[in-house]
Short mmCIF file of C-alpha atoms and ligand atoms in Angstrom, two decimals:
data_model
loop_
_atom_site.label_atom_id
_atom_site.label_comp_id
_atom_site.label_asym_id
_atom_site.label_seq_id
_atom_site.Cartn_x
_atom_site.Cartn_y
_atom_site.Cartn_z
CA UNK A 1 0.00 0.00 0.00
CA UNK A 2 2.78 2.53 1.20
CA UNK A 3 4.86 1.82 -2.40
CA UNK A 4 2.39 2.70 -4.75
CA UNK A 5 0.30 4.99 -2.32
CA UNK A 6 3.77 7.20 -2.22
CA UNK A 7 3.11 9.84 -4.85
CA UNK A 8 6.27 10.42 -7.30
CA UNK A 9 7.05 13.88 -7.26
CA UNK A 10 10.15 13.29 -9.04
CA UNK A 11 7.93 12.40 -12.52
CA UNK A 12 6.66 15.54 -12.36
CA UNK A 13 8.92 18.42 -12.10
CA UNK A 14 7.86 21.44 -10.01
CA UNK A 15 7.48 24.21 -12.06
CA UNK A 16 8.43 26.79 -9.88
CA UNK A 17 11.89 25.83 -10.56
CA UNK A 18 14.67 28.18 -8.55
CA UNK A 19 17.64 26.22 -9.42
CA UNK A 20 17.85 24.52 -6.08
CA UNK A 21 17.57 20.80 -5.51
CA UNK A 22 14.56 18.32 -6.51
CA UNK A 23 13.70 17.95 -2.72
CA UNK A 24 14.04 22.00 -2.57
CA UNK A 25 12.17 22.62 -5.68
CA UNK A 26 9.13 21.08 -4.00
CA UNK A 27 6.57 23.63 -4.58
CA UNK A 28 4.90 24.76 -0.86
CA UNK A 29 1.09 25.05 -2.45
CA UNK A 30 -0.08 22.02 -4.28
CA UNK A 31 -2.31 23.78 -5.93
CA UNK A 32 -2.28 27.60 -6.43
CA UNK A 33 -5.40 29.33 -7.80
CA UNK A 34 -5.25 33.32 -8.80
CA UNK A 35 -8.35 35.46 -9.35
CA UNK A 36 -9.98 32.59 -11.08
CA UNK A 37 -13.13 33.64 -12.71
CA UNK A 38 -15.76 31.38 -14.66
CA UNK A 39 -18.37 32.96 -16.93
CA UNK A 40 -20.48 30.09 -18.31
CA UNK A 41 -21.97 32.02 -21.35
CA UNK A 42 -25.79 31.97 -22.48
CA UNK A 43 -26.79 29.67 -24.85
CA UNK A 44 -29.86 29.10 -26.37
CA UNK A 45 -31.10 27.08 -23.46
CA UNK A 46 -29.80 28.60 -20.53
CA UNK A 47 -28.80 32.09 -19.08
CA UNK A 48 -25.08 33.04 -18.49
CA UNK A 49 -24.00 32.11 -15.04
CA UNK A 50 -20.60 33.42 -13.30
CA UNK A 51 -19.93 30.59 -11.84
CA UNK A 52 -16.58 31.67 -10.38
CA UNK A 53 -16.30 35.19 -9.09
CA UNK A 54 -12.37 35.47 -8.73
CA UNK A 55 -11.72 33.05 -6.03
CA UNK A 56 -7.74 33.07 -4.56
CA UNK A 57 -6.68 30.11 -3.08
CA UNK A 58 -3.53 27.97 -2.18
CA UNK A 59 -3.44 24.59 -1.04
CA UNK A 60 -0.61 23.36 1.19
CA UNK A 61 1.44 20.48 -0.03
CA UNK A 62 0.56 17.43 2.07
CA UNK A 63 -2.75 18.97 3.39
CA UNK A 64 -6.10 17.06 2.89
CA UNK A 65 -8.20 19.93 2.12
CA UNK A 66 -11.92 20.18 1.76
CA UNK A 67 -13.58 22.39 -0.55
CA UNK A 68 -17.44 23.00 1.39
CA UNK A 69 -20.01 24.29 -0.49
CA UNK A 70 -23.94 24.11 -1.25
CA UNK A 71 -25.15 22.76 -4.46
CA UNK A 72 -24.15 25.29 -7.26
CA UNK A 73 -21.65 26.95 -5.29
CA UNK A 74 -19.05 26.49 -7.93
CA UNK A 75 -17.42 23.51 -6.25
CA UNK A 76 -17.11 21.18 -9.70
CA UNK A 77 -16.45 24.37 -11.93
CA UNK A 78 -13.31 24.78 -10.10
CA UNK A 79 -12.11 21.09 -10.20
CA UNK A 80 -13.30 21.45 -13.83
CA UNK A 81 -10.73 23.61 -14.92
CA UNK A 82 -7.47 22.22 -13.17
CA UNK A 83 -9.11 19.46 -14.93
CA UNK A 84 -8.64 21.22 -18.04
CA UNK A 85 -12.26 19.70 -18.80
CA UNK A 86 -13.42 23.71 -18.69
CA UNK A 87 -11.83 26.76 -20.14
CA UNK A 88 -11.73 29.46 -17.32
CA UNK A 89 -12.35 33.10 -18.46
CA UNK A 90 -9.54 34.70 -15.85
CA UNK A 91 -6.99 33.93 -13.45
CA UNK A 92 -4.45 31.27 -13.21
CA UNK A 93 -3.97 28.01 -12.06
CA UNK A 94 -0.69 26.40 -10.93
CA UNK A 95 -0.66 22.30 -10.15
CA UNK A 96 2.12 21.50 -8.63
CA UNK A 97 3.80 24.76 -9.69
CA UNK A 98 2.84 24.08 -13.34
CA UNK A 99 1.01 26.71 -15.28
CA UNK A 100 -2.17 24.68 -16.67
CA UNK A 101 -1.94 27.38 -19.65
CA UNK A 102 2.03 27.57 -20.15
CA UNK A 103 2.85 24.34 -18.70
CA UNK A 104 -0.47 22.26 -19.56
CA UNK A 105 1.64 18.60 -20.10
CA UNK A 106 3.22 19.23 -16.82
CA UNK A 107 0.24 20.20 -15.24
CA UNK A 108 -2.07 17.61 -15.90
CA UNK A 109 0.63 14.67 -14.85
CA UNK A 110 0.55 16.29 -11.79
CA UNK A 111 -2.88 15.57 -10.75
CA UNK A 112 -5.46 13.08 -10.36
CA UNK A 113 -9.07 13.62 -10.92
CA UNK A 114 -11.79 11.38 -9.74
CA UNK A 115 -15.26 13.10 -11.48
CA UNK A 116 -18.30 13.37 -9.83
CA UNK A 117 -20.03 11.63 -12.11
CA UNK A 118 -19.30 8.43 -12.68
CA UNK A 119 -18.21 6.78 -15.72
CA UNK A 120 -17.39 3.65 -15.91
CA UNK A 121 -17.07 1.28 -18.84
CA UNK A 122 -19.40 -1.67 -17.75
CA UNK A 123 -17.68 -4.11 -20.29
CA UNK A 124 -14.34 -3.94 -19.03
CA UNK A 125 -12.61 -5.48 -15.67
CA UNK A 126 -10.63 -3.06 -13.32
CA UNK A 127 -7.65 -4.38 -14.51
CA UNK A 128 -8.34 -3.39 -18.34
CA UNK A 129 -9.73 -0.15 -17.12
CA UNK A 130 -6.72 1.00 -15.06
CA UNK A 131 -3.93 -0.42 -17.81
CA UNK A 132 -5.84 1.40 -20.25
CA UNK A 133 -5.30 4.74 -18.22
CA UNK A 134 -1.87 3.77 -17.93
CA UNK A 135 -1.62 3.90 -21.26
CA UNK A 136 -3.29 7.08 -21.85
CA UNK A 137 -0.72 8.47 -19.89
CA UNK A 138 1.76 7.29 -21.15
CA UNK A 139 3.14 4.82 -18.36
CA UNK A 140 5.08 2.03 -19.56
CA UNK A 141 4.44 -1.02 -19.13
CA UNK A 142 7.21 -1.79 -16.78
CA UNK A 143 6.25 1.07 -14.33
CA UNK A 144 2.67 -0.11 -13.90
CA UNK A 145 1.19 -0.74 -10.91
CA UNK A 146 -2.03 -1.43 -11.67
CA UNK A 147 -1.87 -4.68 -8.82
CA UNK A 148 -0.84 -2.07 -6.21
CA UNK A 149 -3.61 -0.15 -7.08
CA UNK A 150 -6.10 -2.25 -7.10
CA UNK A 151 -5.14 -3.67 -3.60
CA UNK A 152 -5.08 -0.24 -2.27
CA UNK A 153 -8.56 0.64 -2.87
CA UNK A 154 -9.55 -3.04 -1.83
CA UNK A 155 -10.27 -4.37 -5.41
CA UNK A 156 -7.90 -6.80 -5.61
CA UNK A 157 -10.17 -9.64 -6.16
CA UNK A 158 -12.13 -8.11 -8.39
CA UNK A 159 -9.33 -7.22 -10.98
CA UNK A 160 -10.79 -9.28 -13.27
CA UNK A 161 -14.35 -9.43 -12.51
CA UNK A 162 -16.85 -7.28 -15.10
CA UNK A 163 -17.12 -3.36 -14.13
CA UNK A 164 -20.91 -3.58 -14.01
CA UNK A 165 -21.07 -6.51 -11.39
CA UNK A 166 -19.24 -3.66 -8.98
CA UNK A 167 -21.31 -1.97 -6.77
CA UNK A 168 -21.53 1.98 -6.41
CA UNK A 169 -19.24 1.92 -3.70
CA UNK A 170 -16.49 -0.60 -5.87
CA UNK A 171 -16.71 1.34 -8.83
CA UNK A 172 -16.09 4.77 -6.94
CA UNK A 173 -12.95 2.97 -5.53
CA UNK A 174 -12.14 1.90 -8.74
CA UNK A 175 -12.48 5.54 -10.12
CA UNK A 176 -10.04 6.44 -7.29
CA UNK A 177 -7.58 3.72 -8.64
CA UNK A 178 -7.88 5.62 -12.02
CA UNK A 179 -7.20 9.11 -11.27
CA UNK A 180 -3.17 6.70 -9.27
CA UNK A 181 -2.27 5.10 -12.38
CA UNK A 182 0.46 7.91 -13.25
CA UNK A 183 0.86 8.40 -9.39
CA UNK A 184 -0.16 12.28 -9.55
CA UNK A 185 1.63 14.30 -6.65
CA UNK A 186 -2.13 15.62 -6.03
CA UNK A 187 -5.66 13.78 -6.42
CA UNK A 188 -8.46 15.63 -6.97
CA UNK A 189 -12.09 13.81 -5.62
CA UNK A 190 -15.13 15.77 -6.52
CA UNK A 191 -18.09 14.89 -4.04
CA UNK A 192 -16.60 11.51 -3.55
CA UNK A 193 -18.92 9.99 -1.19
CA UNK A 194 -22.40 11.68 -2.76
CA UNK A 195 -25.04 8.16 -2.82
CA UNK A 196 -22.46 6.65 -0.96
CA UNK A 197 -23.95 4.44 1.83
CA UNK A 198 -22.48 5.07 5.14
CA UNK A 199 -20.58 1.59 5.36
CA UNK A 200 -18.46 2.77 2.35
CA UNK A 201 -17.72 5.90 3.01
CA UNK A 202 -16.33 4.81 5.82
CA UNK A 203 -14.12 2.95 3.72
CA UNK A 204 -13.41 5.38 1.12
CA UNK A 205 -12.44 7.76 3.61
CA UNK A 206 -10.06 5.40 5.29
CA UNK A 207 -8.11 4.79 1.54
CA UNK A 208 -7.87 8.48 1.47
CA UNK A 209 -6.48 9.08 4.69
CA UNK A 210 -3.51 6.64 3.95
CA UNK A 211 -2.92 8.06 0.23
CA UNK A 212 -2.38 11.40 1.64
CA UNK A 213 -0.60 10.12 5.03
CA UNK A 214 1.70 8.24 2.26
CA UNK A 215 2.72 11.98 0.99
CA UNK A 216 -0.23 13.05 -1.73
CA UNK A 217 -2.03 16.09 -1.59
CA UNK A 218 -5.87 15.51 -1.55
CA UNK A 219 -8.55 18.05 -2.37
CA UNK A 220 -12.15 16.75 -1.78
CA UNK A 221 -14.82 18.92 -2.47
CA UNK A 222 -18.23 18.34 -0.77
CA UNK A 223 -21.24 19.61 0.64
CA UNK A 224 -21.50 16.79 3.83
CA UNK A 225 -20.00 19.43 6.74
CA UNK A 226 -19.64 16.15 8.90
CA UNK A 227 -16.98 14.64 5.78
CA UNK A 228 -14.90 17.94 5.81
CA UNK A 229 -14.87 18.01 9.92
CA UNK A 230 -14.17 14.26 10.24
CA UNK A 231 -11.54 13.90 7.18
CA UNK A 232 -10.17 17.28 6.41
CA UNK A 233 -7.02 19.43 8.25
CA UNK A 234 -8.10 22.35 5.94
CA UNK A 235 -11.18 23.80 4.77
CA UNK A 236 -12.61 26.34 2.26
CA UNK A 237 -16.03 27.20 2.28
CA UNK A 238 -17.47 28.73 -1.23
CA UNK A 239 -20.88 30.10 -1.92
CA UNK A 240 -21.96 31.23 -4.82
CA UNK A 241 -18.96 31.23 -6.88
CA UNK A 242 -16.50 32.73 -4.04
CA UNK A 243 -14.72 32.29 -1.22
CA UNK A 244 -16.17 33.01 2.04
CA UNK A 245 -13.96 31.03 4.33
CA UNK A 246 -10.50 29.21 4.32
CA UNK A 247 -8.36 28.11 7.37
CA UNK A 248 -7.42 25.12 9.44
CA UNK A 249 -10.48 22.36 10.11
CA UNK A 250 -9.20 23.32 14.21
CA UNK A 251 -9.36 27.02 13.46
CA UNK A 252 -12.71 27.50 12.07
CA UNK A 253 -14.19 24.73 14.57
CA UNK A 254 -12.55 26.86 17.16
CA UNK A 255 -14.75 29.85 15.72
CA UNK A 256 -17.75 28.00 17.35
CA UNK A 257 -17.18 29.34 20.52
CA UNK A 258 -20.52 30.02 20.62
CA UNK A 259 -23.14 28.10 22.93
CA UNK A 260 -26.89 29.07 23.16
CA UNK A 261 -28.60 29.34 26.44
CA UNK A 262 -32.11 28.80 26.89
CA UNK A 263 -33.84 29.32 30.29
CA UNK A 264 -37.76 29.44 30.54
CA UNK A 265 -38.60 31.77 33.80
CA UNK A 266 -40.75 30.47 36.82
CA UNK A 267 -43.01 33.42 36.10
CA UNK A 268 -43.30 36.22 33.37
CA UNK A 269 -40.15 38.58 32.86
CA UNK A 270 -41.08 42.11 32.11
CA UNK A 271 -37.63 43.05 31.48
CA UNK A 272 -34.68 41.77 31.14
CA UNK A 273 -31.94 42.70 34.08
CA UNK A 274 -29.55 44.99 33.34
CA UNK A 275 -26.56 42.96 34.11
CA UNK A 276 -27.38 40.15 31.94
CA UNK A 277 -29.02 42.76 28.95
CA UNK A 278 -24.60 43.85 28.46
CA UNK A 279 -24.24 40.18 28.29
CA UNK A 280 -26.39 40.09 25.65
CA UNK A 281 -29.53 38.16 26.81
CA UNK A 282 -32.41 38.23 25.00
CA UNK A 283 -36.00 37.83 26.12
CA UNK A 284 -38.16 36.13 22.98
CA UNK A 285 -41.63 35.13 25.05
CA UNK A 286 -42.66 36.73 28.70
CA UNK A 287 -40.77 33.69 30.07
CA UNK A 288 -38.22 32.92 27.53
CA UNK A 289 -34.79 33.52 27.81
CA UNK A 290 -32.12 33.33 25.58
CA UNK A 291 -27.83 34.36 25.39
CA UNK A 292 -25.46 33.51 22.73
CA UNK A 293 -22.31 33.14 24.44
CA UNK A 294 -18.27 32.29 23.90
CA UNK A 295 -18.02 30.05 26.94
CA UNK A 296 -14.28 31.01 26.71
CA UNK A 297 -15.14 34.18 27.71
CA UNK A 298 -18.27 33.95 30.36
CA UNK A 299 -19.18 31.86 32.69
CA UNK A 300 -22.40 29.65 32.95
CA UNK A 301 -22.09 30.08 37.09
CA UNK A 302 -22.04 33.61 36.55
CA UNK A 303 -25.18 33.74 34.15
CA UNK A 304 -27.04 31.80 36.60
CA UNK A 305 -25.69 33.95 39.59
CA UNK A 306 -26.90 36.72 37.73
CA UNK A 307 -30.14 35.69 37.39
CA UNK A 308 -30.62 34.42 40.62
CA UNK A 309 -29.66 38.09 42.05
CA UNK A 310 -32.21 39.51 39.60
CA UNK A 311 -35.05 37.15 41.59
CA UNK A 312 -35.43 35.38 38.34
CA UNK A 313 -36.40 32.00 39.41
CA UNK A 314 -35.57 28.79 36.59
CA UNK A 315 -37.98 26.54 35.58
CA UNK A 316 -36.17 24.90 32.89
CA UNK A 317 -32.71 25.18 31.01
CA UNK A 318 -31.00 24.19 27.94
CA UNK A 319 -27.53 24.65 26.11
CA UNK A 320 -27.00 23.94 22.56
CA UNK A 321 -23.32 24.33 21.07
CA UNK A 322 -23.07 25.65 17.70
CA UNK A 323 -21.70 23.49 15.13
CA UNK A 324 -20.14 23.70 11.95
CA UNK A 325 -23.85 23.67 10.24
CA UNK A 326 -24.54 26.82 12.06
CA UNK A 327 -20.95 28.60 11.20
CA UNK A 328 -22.02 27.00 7.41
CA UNK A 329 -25.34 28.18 7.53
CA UNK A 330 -24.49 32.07 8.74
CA UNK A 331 -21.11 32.17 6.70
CA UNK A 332 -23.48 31.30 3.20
CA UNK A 333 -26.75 32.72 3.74
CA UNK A 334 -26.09 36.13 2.47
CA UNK A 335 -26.94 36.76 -1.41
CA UNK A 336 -29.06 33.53 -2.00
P1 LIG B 1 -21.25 22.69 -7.55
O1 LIG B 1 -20.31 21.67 -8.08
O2 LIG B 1 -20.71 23.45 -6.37
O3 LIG B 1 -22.60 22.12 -7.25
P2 LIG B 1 -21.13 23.78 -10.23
O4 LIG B 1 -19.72 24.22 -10.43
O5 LIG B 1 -21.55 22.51 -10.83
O6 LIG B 1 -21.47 23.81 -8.67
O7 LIG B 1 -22.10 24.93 -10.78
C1 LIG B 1 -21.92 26.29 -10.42
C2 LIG B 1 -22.96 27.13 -11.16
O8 LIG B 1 -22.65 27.12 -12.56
C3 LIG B 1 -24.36 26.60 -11.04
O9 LIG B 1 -25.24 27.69 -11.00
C4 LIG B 1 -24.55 25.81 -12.31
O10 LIG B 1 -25.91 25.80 -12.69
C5 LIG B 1 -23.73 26.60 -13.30
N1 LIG B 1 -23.20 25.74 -14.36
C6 LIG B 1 -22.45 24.63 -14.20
N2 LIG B 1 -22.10 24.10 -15.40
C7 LIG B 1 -22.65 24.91 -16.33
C8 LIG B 1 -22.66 24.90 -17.76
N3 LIG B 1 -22.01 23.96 -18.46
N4 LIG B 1 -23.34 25.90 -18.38
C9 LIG B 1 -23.98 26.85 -17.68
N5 LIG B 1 -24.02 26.92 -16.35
C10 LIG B 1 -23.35 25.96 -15.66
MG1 LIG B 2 -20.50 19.63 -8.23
#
């Protein structure tokens, strides 16, 4: 698993080239993206879209990164073009330090793209399929490692069996084993567990985690929150064709320093006590309480104390932390 897992950055030559060594010449984004815009133009069917707004982004070497977004965000337009599947209207794209317009060979060997749709050829085996890829890219024979492959996504005993006896979850796998076969430095998975069942994502996510703890770069894009928490050490968020968040998965969870408190009064409130109004506690019915709080920064006793001074007597009280679906949720709602 580790040998073929191990990316070869030596077959594809950074392009950011600065005369120093190959180890040296390693570039520090994977994948560098500047003010990338996307106008898909009208056609007789539909309107023109801009689908990319001028989105900046680099992703660290190494990182397993997750690209969040809605539906329509812009998530598979991006992907698209490093792709080179979609001409972009502005900006550039560097993979791996390569130029996809200046340095397009260069570019493409350095990444691996699993689509989100799937297309598989039902008539042939796994085996066919990923030689024939090899071949595509070139790979001679002797470099192969199709077996490799095919054991690292757990397909090894179905190298030979028909592509349409896999199931969903087998032929995603096998997808996966498709975008290796010239060992790209990055791999690229656009919504890779969407109609997954639960079972196999589990399983996909586990072959991802040891590709990129074997040394490749994975971007994932995906609208499951609870895929880019669980698998991801970096996300960006993008809504409607830009950018509205990027940082560490630790950073922006850390951003949810934010708990909700609930309390429902023994009796009517009239008002709410001064001392707890500069905390910021709301009153939404005559006995309903509520505070958004960082419970870094105040203290549940002290709430409570509060109230208790103000003669505010509890009948019942909740807490609710926020979560990333409620970061998610504010960080995207504006211009739907
Ligand atoms: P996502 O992958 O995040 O769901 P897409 O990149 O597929 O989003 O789509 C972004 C926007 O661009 C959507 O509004 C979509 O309808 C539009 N779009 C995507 N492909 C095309 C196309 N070929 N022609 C016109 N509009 C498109
Ligand atoms: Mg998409």
């Amino acid at each position: 698993m580790n040998q073929i897992a191990s990316p070869n950055p030596a077959a594809v030559r950074a392009g950011a080239s600065d005369g120093l060594g190959p180890a040296e010449s390693l570039p520090e984004a994977a994948v560098s993206i500047r003010g990338l815009r996307k106008l898909y133009k009208a056609t007789g069917k539909g309107e023109s879209k801009l689908a990319l707004t001028g989105i900046d982004l680099d992703i660290p070497r190494g990182s397993l990164f997750g690209l969040l977004g809605p539906n329509g965000a812009g998530k598979s337009t991006l992907i698209n073009i490093m792709a080179g599947l979609v001409n972009k209207t502005d900006g550039t794209v560097r993979l791996w330090g390569n130029d996809i317009d200046t340095a397009t060979r260069m570019a493409r060997a350095s990444i691996g793209i699993v689509p989100q749709e799937l297309n598989i050829d039902p008539f042939f085996t796994p085996q066919e399929l990923l030689d024939l890829q090899a071949g595509l890219y070139g790979v001679p024979k002797a470099e192969r490692i199709t077996a490799e492959l095919l054991q690292a996504v757990g397909l090894a005993d179905k190298a030979k069996a028909y592509a349409r006896t896999l199931s969903g979850g087998m032929r995603r796998r096998l997808m996966v084993a498709k975008a290796m076969v010239h060992r790209p430095p990055i791999l690229v998975l656009d919504e890779p567990t969407a109609g997954v069942d639960v079972e196999l994502r589990q399983s996909l996510w586990a072959h991802v985690r040891e590709l990129n703890a074997a040394g490749t770069t994975v971007l994932l894009t995906t609208h499951y929150l609870e895929e880019a928490e669980e698998l991801c050490d970096r996300i960006a968020i993008i809504n409607h064709g830009a950018l509205v968040a990027h940082d560490t998965t630790d950073n922006l969870l850390s951003r949810l320093d934010n708990k909700t408190l609930t309390i429902r009064a023994e009796a009517p409130v009239a008002t709410v006590p001064e001392a707890l109004v500069r905390l910021g506690m709301e009153r939404l019915g005559e006995d309903l309480l509520v505070l958004r709080y960082a419970p870094s920064q105040v203290k549940l006793s002290d709430v409570l104390a509060a109230l208790g001074d103000a003669g505010i007597g509890i009948a019942d009280l909740s807490t609710e932390e926020t979560d990333l679906e409620d970061i998610f949720l504010q960080l995207t709602r504006g211009g739907a």
